[in-house]
Tab-separated table of C-alpha atoms in Angstrom:
chain	number	residue	atom	x	y	z
A	1	UNK	CA	60.205	-6.482	-109.097
A	2	UNK	CA	64.015	-6.253	-109.169
A	3	UNK	CA	66.391	-8.810	-110.693
A	4	UNK	CA	67.857	-9.724	-107.301
A	5	UNK	CA	64.563	-10.669	-105.728
A	6	UNK	CA	64.120	-14.026	-107.407
A	7	UNK	CA	67.520	-15.506	-106.489
A	8	UNK	CA	67.111	-14.244	-102.915
A	9	UNK	CA	63.716	-15.918	-102.633
A	10	UNK	CA	65.215	-19.038	-104.135
A	11	UNK	CA	68.128	-19.031	-101.650
A	12	UNK	CA	65.668	-18.591	-98.828
A	13	UNK	CA	63.539	-21.468	-100.095
A	14	UNK	CA	66.587	-23.742	-100.399
A	15	UNK	CA	67.734	-22.871	-96.871
A	16	UNK	CA	64.291	-23.582	-95.470
A	17	UNK	CA	64.198	-26.906	-97.310
A	18	UNK	CA	67.671	-27.806	-96.007
A	19	UNK	CA	66.562	-27.124	-92.414
A	20	UNK	CA	63.497	-29.334	-92.810
A	21	UNK	CA	65.536	-32.165	-94.328
A	22	UNK	CA	68.132	-31.849	-91.546
A	23	UNK	CA	65.328	-32.093	-88.967
A	24	UNK	CA	64.087	-35.323	-90.540
A	25	UNK	CA	67.656	-36.720	-90.655
A	26	UNK	CA	68.187	-35.846	-86.977
A	27	UNK	CA	64.934	-37.585	-86.036
A	28	UNK	CA	66.034	-40.708	-87.952
A	29	UNK	CA	69.509	-40.800	-86.388
A	30	UNK	CA	68.986	-39.431	-82.888
A	31	UNK	CA	65.253	-39.808	-82.237
A	32	UNK	CA	62.908	-37.180	-80.860
A	33	UNK	CA	64.714	-36.865	-77.517
A	34	UNK	CA	68.102	-36.442	-79.255
A	35	UNK	CA	66.961	-33.801	-81.760
A	36	UNK	CA	67.763	-30.175	-80.873
A	37	UNK	CA	67.619	-26.969	-82.901
A	38	UNK	CA	71.414	-26.639	-82.466
A	39	UNK	CA	71.980	-30.084	-83.963
A	40	UNK	CA	69.618	-29.279	-86.850
A	41	UNK	CA	71.331	-25.988	-87.749
A	42	UNK	CA	74.771	-27.668	-87.601
A	43	UNK	CA	73.592	-30.510	-89.807
A	44	UNK	CA	71.947	-28.160	-92.290
A	45	UNK	CA	75.068	-25.942	-92.402
A	46	UNK	CA	72.821	-22.960	-91.645
A	47	UNK	CA	73.683	-20.246	-89.110
A	48	UNK	CA	71.603	-19.951	-85.942
A	49	UNK	CA	70.545	-16.493	-87.112
A	50	UNK	CA	69.264	-17.788	-90.437
A	51	UNK	CA	67.525	-20.672	-88.713
A	52	UNK	CA	65.780	-18.294	-86.288
A	53	UNK	CA	64.732	-16.142	-89.247
A	54	UNK	CA	62.935	-19.121	-90.823
A	55	UNK	CA	61.772	-20.810	-87.617
A	56	UNK	CA	61.715	-18.520	-84.556
A	57	UNK	CA	61.015	-21.383	-82.124
A	58	UNK	CA	61.756	-25.115	-81.959
A	59	UNK	CA	58.029	-25.641	-82.187
A	60	UNK	CA	57.869	-23.729	-85.518
A	61	UNK	CA	60.647	-25.908	-86.915
A	62	UNK	CA	59.101	-29.168	-85.727
A	63	UNK	CA	55.622	-28.339	-86.991
A	64	UNK	CA	57.018	-27.385	-90.415
A	65	UNK	CA	59.008	-30.640	-90.430
A	66	UNK	CA	55.824	-32.591	-89.666
A	67	UNK	CA	54.129	-31.027	-92.704
A	68	UNK	CA	57.239	-31.548	-94.851
A	69	UNK	CA	57.438	-35.196	-93.825
A	70	UNK	CA	53.813	-35.885	-94.694
A	71	UNK	CA	54.416	-34.390	-98.171
A	72	UNK	CA	57.554	-36.512	-98.650
A	73	UNK	CA	55.682	-39.657	-97.567
A	74	UNK	CA	52.790	-39.026	-99.948
A	75	UNK	CA	55.193	-38.288	-102.805
A	76	UNK	CA	57.263	-41.443	-102.119
A	77	UNK	CA	54.129	-43.585	-102.331
A	78	UNK	CA	52.795	-41.895	-105.481
A	79	UNK	CA	56.138	-42.379	-107.272
A	80	UNK	CA	56.396	-46.039	-106.186
A	81	UNK	CA	52.780	-46.745	-107.200
A	82	UNK	CA	53.412	-45.397	-110.703
A	83	UNK	CA	55.943	-48.150	-111.466
A	84	UNK	CA	54.113	-51.212	-110.132
A	85	UNK	CA	54.053	-54.276	-112.404
A	86	UNK	CA	50.764	-55.575	-113.800
A	87	UNK	CA	49.598	-59.184	-113.835
A	88	UNK	CA	49.575	-61.929	-111.234
A	89	UNK	CA	52.500	-60.567	-109.208
A	90	UNK	CA	50.915	-57.161	-108.751
A	91	UNK	CA	49.302	-57.740	-105.334
A	92	UNK	CA	52.603	-58.927	-103.855
A	93	UNK	CA	54.353	-55.931	-105.433
A	94	UNK	CA	51.802	-53.568	-103.868
A	95	UNK	CA	52.484	-55.131	-100.458
A	96	UNK	CA	56.234	-54.787	-101.031
A	97	UNK	CA	55.808	-51.134	-101.938
A	98	UNK	CA	54.000	-50.429	-98.663
A	99	UNK	CA	56.412	-52.595	-96.664
A	100	UNK	CA	59.326	-50.575	-98.086
A	101	UNK	CA	57.533	-47.367	-97.207
A	102	UNK	CA	56.856	-48.495	-93.624
A	103	UNK	CA	60.446	-49.646	-93.068
A	104	UNK	CA	62.106	-46.570	-94.639
A	105	UNK	CA	63.984	-43.807	-92.770
A	106	UNK	CA	61.048	-41.526	-93.518
A	107	UNK	CA	58.774	-43.894	-91.567
A	108	UNK	CA	61.285	-43.916	-88.679
A	109	UNK	CA	61.130	-40.104	-88.549
A	110	UNK	CA	57.324	-40.158	-88.673
A	111	UNK	CA	57.281	-42.794	-85.899
A	112	UNK	CA	59.405	-40.529	-83.679
A	113	UNK	CA	56.955	-37.652	-84.186
A	114	UNK	CA	53.973	-39.963	-83.760
A	115	UNK	CA	55.161	-41.359	-80.429
A	116	UNK	CA	56.306	-37.952	-79.155
A	117	UNK	CA	52.859	-36.578	-80.076
A	118	UNK	CA	51.240	-39.137	-77.788
A	119	UNK	CA	52.336	-37.129	-74.725
A	120	UNK	CA	52.650	-33.628	-76.282
A	121	UNK	CA	49.341	-31.874	-76.964
A	122	UNK	CA	50.767	-29.179	-79.299
A	123	UNK	CA	52.595	-31.738	-81.424
A	124	UNK	CA	49.539	-34.008	-81.427
A	125	UNK	CA	47.376	-31.171	-82.782
A	126	UNK	CA	49.764	-30.924	-85.766
A	127	UNK	CA	50.569	-34.610	-86.277
A	128	UNK	CA	46.990	-35.897	-85.939
A	129	UNK	CA	45.385	-34.192	-88.988
A	130	UNK	CA	48.464	-34.758	-91.191
A	131	UNK	CA	48.619	-38.456	-90.262
A	132	UNK	CA	44.947	-38.715	-91.185
A	133	UNK	CA	45.714	-37.106	-94.558
A	134	UNK	CA	48.660	-39.440	-95.215
A	135	UNK	CA	46.481	-42.365	-94.091
A	136	UNK	CA	43.673	-41.411	-96.485
A	137	UNK	CA	46.140	-40.968	-99.344
A	138	UNK	CA	47.795	-44.333	-98.628
A	139	UNK	CA	44.350	-45.934	-98.571
A	140	UNK	CA	43.423	-44.401	-101.936
A	141	UNK	CA	46.752	-45.491	-103.454
A	142	UNK	CA	46.244	-49.032	-102.103
A	143	UNK	CA	42.700	-49.233	-103.531
A	144	UNK	CA	43.875	-48.052	-106.971
A	145	UNK	CA	46.964	-50.277	-106.969
A	146	UNK	CA	45.005	-53.384	-105.937
A	147	UNK	CA	42.135	-52.573	-108.290
A	148	UNK	CA	39.873	-53.069	-105.268
A	149	UNK	CA	36.230	-52.029	-105.385
A	150	UNK	CA	35.115	-50.474	-102.097
A	151	UNK	CA	31.445	-50.849	-102.990
A	152	UNK	CA	31.823	-54.596	-102.287
A	153	UNK	CA	31.178	-55.383	-98.614
A	154	UNK	CA	34.319	-55.872	-96.556
A	155	UNK	CA	36.764	-54.610	-99.202
A	156	UNK	CA	37.332	-51.292	-97.445
A	157	UNK	CA	38.173	-53.078	-94.184
A	158	UNK	CA	40.576	-55.545	-95.856
A	159	UNK	CA	42.482	-52.742	-97.559
A	160	UNK	CA	42.652	-50.872	-94.239
A	161	UNK	CA	43.807	-54.073	-92.521
A	162	UNK	CA	46.571	-54.349	-95.123
A	163	UNK	CA	47.863	-50.884	-94.241
A	164	UNK	CA	47.633	-51.585	-90.505
A	165	UNK	CA	49.525	-54.850	-91.077
A	166	UNK	CA	52.413	-53.141	-92.883
A	167	UNK	CA	52.447	-50.437	-90.182
A	168	UNK	CA	52.771	-53.190	-87.556
A	169	UNK	CA	55.537	-54.828	-89.610
A	170	UNK	CA	57.276	-51.453	-89.843
A	171	UNK	CA	57.231	-51.094	-86.066
A	172	UNK	CA	58.528	-54.665	-85.637
A	173	UNK	CA	61.438	-53.816	-87.936
A	174	UNK	CA	62.646	-50.762	-85.998
A	175	UNK	CA	64.836	-52.537	-83.445
A	176	UNK	CA	65.918	-55.596	-85.435
A	177	UNK	CA	66.028	-56.636	-89.072
A	178	UNK	CA	62.755	-58.455	-89.648
A	179	UNK	CA	63.006	-58.828	-93.452
A	180	UNK	CA	62.854	-62.642	-93.705
A	181	UNK	CA	59.790	-62.992	-91.467
A	182	UNK	CA	58.135	-60.017	-93.191
A	183	UNK	CA	58.647	-61.580	-96.636
A	184	UNK	CA	56.902	-64.831	-95.619
A	185	UNK	CA	54.007	-62.978	-93.987
A	186	UNK	CA	53.459	-60.775	-97.051
A	187	UNK	CA	53.664	-63.784	-99.411
A	188	UNK	CA	50.822	-65.341	-97.427
A	189	UNK	CA	48.869	-62.092	-97.103
A	190	UNK	CA	48.997	-61.553	-100.882
A	191	UNK	CA	47.251	-64.910	-101.432
A	192	UNK	CA	44.633	-64.185	-98.754
A	193	UNK	CA	44.032	-60.736	-100.214
A	194	UNK	CA	43.698	-61.990	-103.802
A	195	UNK	CA	41.205	-64.641	-102.711
A	196	UNK	CA	39.213	-62.245	-100.517
A	197	UNK	CA	39.097	-59.366	-103.005
A	198	UNK	CA	38.015	-61.649	-105.842
A	199	UNK	CA	36.276	-64.777	-104.504
A	200	UNK	CA	35.683	-66.114	-108.036
A	201	UNK	CA	39.370	-66.116	-108.987
A	202	UNK	CA	41.443	-69.294	-108.804
A	203	UNK	CA	43.625	-69.164	-105.655
A	204	UNK	CA	46.831	-69.697	-107.641
A	205	UNK	CA	46.278	-67.772	-110.883
A	206	UNK	CA	49.215	-67.940	-113.320
B	1	UNK	CA	67.975	-66.566	-40.108
B	2	UNK	CA	66.481	-63.932	-37.767
B	3	UNK	CA	62.801	-63.016	-37.490
B	4	UNK	CA	63.379	-59.489	-38.790
B	5	UNK	CA	64.953	-60.578	-42.045
B	6	UNK	CA	61.805	-61.645	-43.829
B	7	UNK	CA	59.787	-58.419	-43.340
B	8	UNK	CA	62.836	-56.361	-44.334
B	9	UNK	CA	63.255	-58.390	-47.514
B	10	UNK	CA	59.533	-58.010	-48.147
B	11	UNK	CA	59.683	-54.206	-47.658
B	12	UNK	CA	62.606	-54.062	-50.023
B	13	UNK	CA	60.764	-56.138	-52.608
B	14	UNK	CA	57.652	-53.920	-52.347
B	15	UNK	CA	59.753	-50.764	-52.754
B	16	UNK	CA	61.496	-52.178	-55.801
B	17	UNK	CA	58.142	-53.150	-57.304
B	18	UNK	CA	56.736	-49.671	-56.611
B	19	UNK	CA	59.688	-48.049	-58.404
B	20	UNK	CA	59.201	-50.277	-61.456
B	21	UNK	CA	55.470	-49.562	-61.584
B	22	UNK	CA	56.122	-45.820	-61.212
B	23	UNK	CA	58.591	-46.007	-64.129
B	24	UNK	CA	55.932	-47.619	-66.325
B	25	UNK	CA	53.357	-45.003	-65.262
B	26	UNK	CA	55.797	-42.177	-66.053
B	27	UNK	CA	56.457	-43.657	-69.505
B	28	UNK	CA	52.709	-43.857	-70.167
B	29	UNK	CA	52.015	-40.279	-69.025
B	30	UNK	CA	55.166	-38.381	-69.986
B	31	UNK	CA	56.846	-40.547	-72.611
B	32	UNK	CA	60.492	-41.566	-72.738
B	33	UNK	CA	61.800	-37.994	-73.050
B	34	UNK	CA	59.689	-36.829	-70.091
B	35	UNK	CA	60.672	-39.662	-67.731
B	36	UNK	CA	63.413	-38.885	-65.187
B	37	UNK	CA	64.631	-40.741	-62.105
B	38	UNK	CA	63.486	-37.764	-59.985
B	39	UNK	CA	59.952	-38.014	-61.357
B	40	UNK	CA	59.932	-41.779	-60.785
B	41	UNK	CA	61.036	-41.560	-57.140
B	42	UNK	CA	58.459	-38.812	-56.466
B	43	UNK	CA	55.711	-40.863	-58.050
B	44	UNK	CA	56.721	-44.020	-56.196
B	45	UNK	CA	56.908	-42.104	-52.871
B	46	UNK	CA	60.400	-43.508	-52.409
B	47	UNK	CA	63.381	-41.442	-51.232
B	48	UNK	CA	66.246	-40.763	-53.636
B	49	UNK	CA	68.523	-42.707	-51.304
B	50	UNK	CA	66.298	-45.780	-51.343
B	51	UNK	CA	65.935	-45.507	-55.113
B	52	UNK	CA	69.725	-45.336	-55.559
B	53	UNK	CA	70.057	-48.374	-53.287
B	54	UNK	CA	67.830	-50.416	-55.611
B	55	UNK	CA	68.899	-48.838	-58.906
B	56	UNK	CA	72.256	-47.013	-58.759
B	57	UNK	CA	71.865	-45.526	-62.262
B	58	UNK	CA	68.993	-44.461	-64.521
B	59	UNK	CA	70.071	-47.244	-66.835
B	60	UNK	CA	69.654	-49.876	-64.043
B	61	UNK	CA	66.132	-48.613	-63.375
B	62	UNK	CA	65.134	-48.531	-67.039
B	63	UNK	CA	66.504	-51.992	-67.813
B	64	UNK	CA	64.695	-53.467	-64.792
B	65	UNK	CA	61.507	-51.684	-65.940
B	66	UNK	CA	61.915	-53.227	-69.409
B	67	UNK	CA	62.057	-56.706	-67.858
B	68	UNK	CA	59.166	-55.911	-65.499
B	69	UNK	CA	57.056	-54.653	-68.396
B	70	UNK	CA	57.630	-57.781	-70.479
B	71	UNK	CA	56.494	-59.911	-67.506
B	72	UNK	CA	53.387	-57.772	-67.004
B	73	UNK	CA	52.544	-58.008	-70.724
B	74	UNK	CA	52.903	-61.797	-70.790
B	75	UNK	CA	50.820	-62.134	-67.620
B	76	UNK	CA	48.066	-59.837	-68.989
B	77	UNK	CA	47.754	-61.978	-72.098
B	78	UNK	CA	47.790	-65.291	-70.203
B	79	UNK	CA	45.026	-64.087	-67.859
B	80	UNK	CA	42.894	-62.763	-70.751
B	81	UNK	CA	43.380	-65.965	-72.783
B	82	UNK	CA	42.131	-68.074	-69.864
B	83	UNK	CA	38.664	-66.491	-69.998
B	84	UNK	CA	38.009	-66.527	-73.759
B	85	UNK	CA	34.579	-67.816	-74.848
B	86	UNK	CA	34.293	-70.985	-76.912
B	87	UNK	CA	32.154	-71.444	-80.020
B	88	UNK	CA	31.652	-69.366	-83.143
B	89	UNK	CA	32.503	-66.023	-81.514
B	90	UNK	CA	35.871	-67.228	-80.274
B	91	UNK	CA	38.033	-65.930	-83.166
B	92	UNK	CA	36.601	-62.426	-82.835
B	93	UNK	CA	37.134	-62.593	-79.048
B	94	UNK	CA	40.775	-63.605	-79.596
B	95	UNK	CA	41.255	-60.586	-81.879
B	96	UNK	CA	39.581	-58.340	-79.292
B	97	UNK	CA	41.879	-59.680	-76.582
B	98	UNK	CA	44.968	-58.788	-78.612
B	99	UNK	CA	43.506	-55.443	-79.697
B	100	UNK	CA	42.910	-54.570	-76.033
B	101	UNK	CA	46.464	-55.593	-75.216
B	102	UNK	CA	47.926	-53.477	-78.014
B	103	UNK	CA	45.877	-50.404	-77.069
B	104	UNK	CA	46.506	-50.640	-73.291
B	105	UNK	CA	48.699	-48.303	-71.204
B	106	UNK	CA	51.165	-51.172	-70.913
B	107	UNK	CA	51.538	-51.182	-74.717
B	108	UNK	CA	52.049	-47.397	-74.678
B	109	UNK	CA	54.907	-47.833	-72.183
B	110	UNK	CA	56.429	-50.633	-74.283
B	111	UNK	CA	56.109	-48.461	-77.402
B	112	UNK	CA	58.039	-45.652	-75.684
B	113	UNK	CA	60.863	-48.059	-74.822
B	114	UNK	CA	60.729	-49.644	-78.268
B	115	UNK	CA	61.066	-46.344	-80.118
B	116	UNK	CA	63.717	-45.008	-77.709
B	117	UNK	CA	65.657	-48.256	-78.245
B	118	UNK	CA	65.806	-47.554	-81.966
B	119	UNK	CA	68.458	-44.872	-81.388
B	120	UNK	CA	69.956	-46.117	-78.066
B	121	UNK	CA	72.248	-49.145	-78.378
B	122	UNK	CA	72.257	-50.044	-74.646
B	123	UNK	CA	68.475	-49.919	-74.417
B	124	UNK	CA	68.162	-51.854	-77.680
B	125	UNK	CA	70.340	-54.660	-76.296
B	126	UNK	CA	67.855	-55.041	-73.421
B	127	UNK	CA	64.601	-54.399	-75.286
B	128	UNK	CA	65.396	-56.600	-78.316
B	129	UNK	CA	65.607	-60.017	-76.608
B	130	UNK	CA	62.659	-59.293	-74.285
B	131	UNK	CA	60.474	-58.134	-77.185
B	132	UNK	CA	61.338	-61.372	-78.973
B	133	UNK	CA	60.292	-63.329	-75.877
B	134	UNK	CA	57.001	-61.416	-75.551
B	135	UNK	CA	56.459	-61.886	-79.295
B	136	UNK	CA	57.017	-65.653	-79.091
B	137	UNK	CA	54.683	-65.917	-76.100
B	138	UNK	CA	51.974	-63.856	-77.842
B	139	UNK	CA	52.342	-66.111	-80.894
B	140	UNK	CA	51.966	-69.273	-78.778
B	141	UNK	CA	48.913	-67.818	-76.982
B	142	UNK	CA	47.355	-66.859	-80.344
B	143	UNK	CA	47.931	-70.358	-81.776
B	144	UNK	CA	46.359	-72.017	-78.719
B	145	UNK	CA	43.461	-69.555	-78.549
B	146	UNK	CA	42.658	-69.901	-82.259
B	147	UNK	CA	43.142	-73.673	-82.208
B	148	UNK	CA	45.432	-73.147	-85.212
B	149	UNK	CA	47.656	-75.948	-86.449
B	150	UNK	CA	51.077	-74.651	-87.513
B	151	UNK	CA	51.870	-77.842	-89.388
B	152	UNK	CA	49.430	-76.676	-92.094
B	153	UNK	CA	51.182	-74.500	-94.705
B	154	UNK	CA	50.633	-70.793	-94.245
B	155	UNK	CA	49.040	-71.015	-90.807
B	156	UNK	CA	52.138	-69.763	-88.992
B	157	UNK	CA	52.295	-66.714	-91.263
B	158	UNK	CA	48.582	-65.915	-90.871
B	159	UNK	CA	48.842	-66.000	-87.084
B	160	UNK	CA	51.943	-63.779	-87.233
B	161	UNK	CA	50.126	-61.431	-89.611
B	162	UNK	CA	47.285	-61.230	-87.093
B	163	UNK	CA	49.688	-60.073	-84.369
B	164	UNK	CA	51.366	-57.571	-86.708
B	165	UNK	CA	47.924	-56.261	-87.684
B	166	UNK	CA	46.892	-55.638	-84.065
B	167	UNK	CA	50.307	-54.037	-83.403
B	168	UNK	CA	49.675	-51.682	-86.335
B	169	UNK	CA	46.186	-50.951	-84.989
B	170	UNK	CA	47.721	-50.249	-81.582
B	171	UNK	CA	50.093	-47.716	-83.106
B	172	UNK	CA	47.237	-46.098	-85.060
B	173	UNK	CA	45.331	-45.679	-81.777
B	174	UNK	CA	48.069	-43.823	-79.897
B	175	UNK	CA	47.276	-40.302	-81.068
B	176	UNK	CA	43.536	-40.558	-81.657
B	177	UNK	CA	40.722	-42.887	-80.650
B	178	UNK	CA	40.507	-45.417	-83.461
B	179	UNK	CA	38.026	-47.824	-81.811
B	180	UNK	CA	35.220	-47.697	-84.408
B	181	UNK	CA	37.517	-48.287	-87.393
B	182	UNK	CA	39.396	-50.991	-85.472
B	183	UNK	CA	36.143	-52.835	-84.654
B	184	UNK	CA	35.103	-52.995	-88.337
B	185	UNK	CA	38.555	-54.180	-89.430
B	186	UNK	CA	38.659	-56.917	-86.793
B	187	UNK	CA	35.090	-58.044	-87.620
B	188	UNK	CA	36.235	-58.517	-91.214
B	189	UNK	CA	39.546	-60.117	-90.295
B	190	UNK	CA	37.834	-62.651	-88.003
B	191	UNK	CA	35.807	-63.930	-90.975
B	192	UNK	CA	38.850	-64.064	-93.271
B	193	UNK	CA	40.895	-65.809	-90.590
B	194	UNK	CA	38.211	-68.427	-89.895
B	195	UNK	CA	37.947	-69.184	-93.608
B	196	UNK	CA	41.729	-69.293	-94.103
B	197	UNK	CA	42.495	-71.420	-91.040
B	198	UNK	CA	39.749	-73.921	-91.875
B	199	UNK	CA	38.987	-73.898	-95.617
B	200	UNK	CA	36.318	-76.623	-95.191
B	201	UNK	CA	34.247	-74.662	-92.696
B	202	UNK	CA	31.147	-72.732	-93.798
B	203	UNK	CA	32.048	-69.024	-94.013
B	204	UNK	CA	29.208	-68.048	-91.642
B	205	UNK	CA	29.094	-70.894	-89.093
B	206	UNK	CA	26.368	-70.505	-86.453
């Protein structure tokens, strides 16, 4: 090993990372149909030659961005889950955490890939398994955060319903600001969830 | 008025309708990025000249298709709501009706427009108000179908949550068949919804 190898590898890693982040930013700002490899290399400040070295085809770049995005989404949720409050307000805070996740730019980028994958078999083959992984991780985080016990009948389905609800709220928020309506719905859902996950608890615990 | 006018107007109306339906079919099969005016006129079996007569620009065609789609969606729901069963299985049937709506080809076409509108200001200006109208109509249909009384606190939010849940389930279904998971979630939600909308009712009414 020579002394120059490590910095070169590091530069290469940074450039690759910058290209993936630029791809996600392009998806957020211009959507799937407005994202091109030219736009990505410009945004990343990386030459076409360097881009082609890392990702020979658009497909290579997009598939790597799909994987990158699923890592970012998992990491975002893990970090947010680590700083949730305890006590009576926890359920509402868990819902807020997921609502923030499903209304974030990262969700918008994932939505673009998701919808494009609907009519693109190659993209679907990449997006499908990674979405399942993100979905499973989100489910596990939700179970832990809510202190929900899946061995009780119906608990698994209610936690899944919670994630599908926030996904639906995320979609509703994409073309207009839906924050006020979302807040009221999640206030109500938190009470329903607390009552359903623990039928013995008082409905309005302090 | 001459005797030829009416058939001509009728032919024109049929051609216009065929172009709108072909636009929706193209969105379902090829997505927003794969839909072109050329593809639409081919699919409709309408000449380019006739298409340009009805819709001078791609934008005219797309905006008319957005309006057409919101009418079709409202009509689909009204027809389905008219044949819902009564009795104990009604809530589950209402959920199934909305789940079918949000997993139909018509939802896929609306989703394509919705996501494209996120990064296209002109499209957003057209899609936004019509989505609000479809949303209000779906909410009214859900209230009627569930026999829910919005004057009771929290009922409005639970019915909205129900629609956001089925929207999220619709999105989850776009890239892989999610029917089995969806069925279990909706079975569970029907019980929760019955209990929440009528706290005095027995949880497992016959």
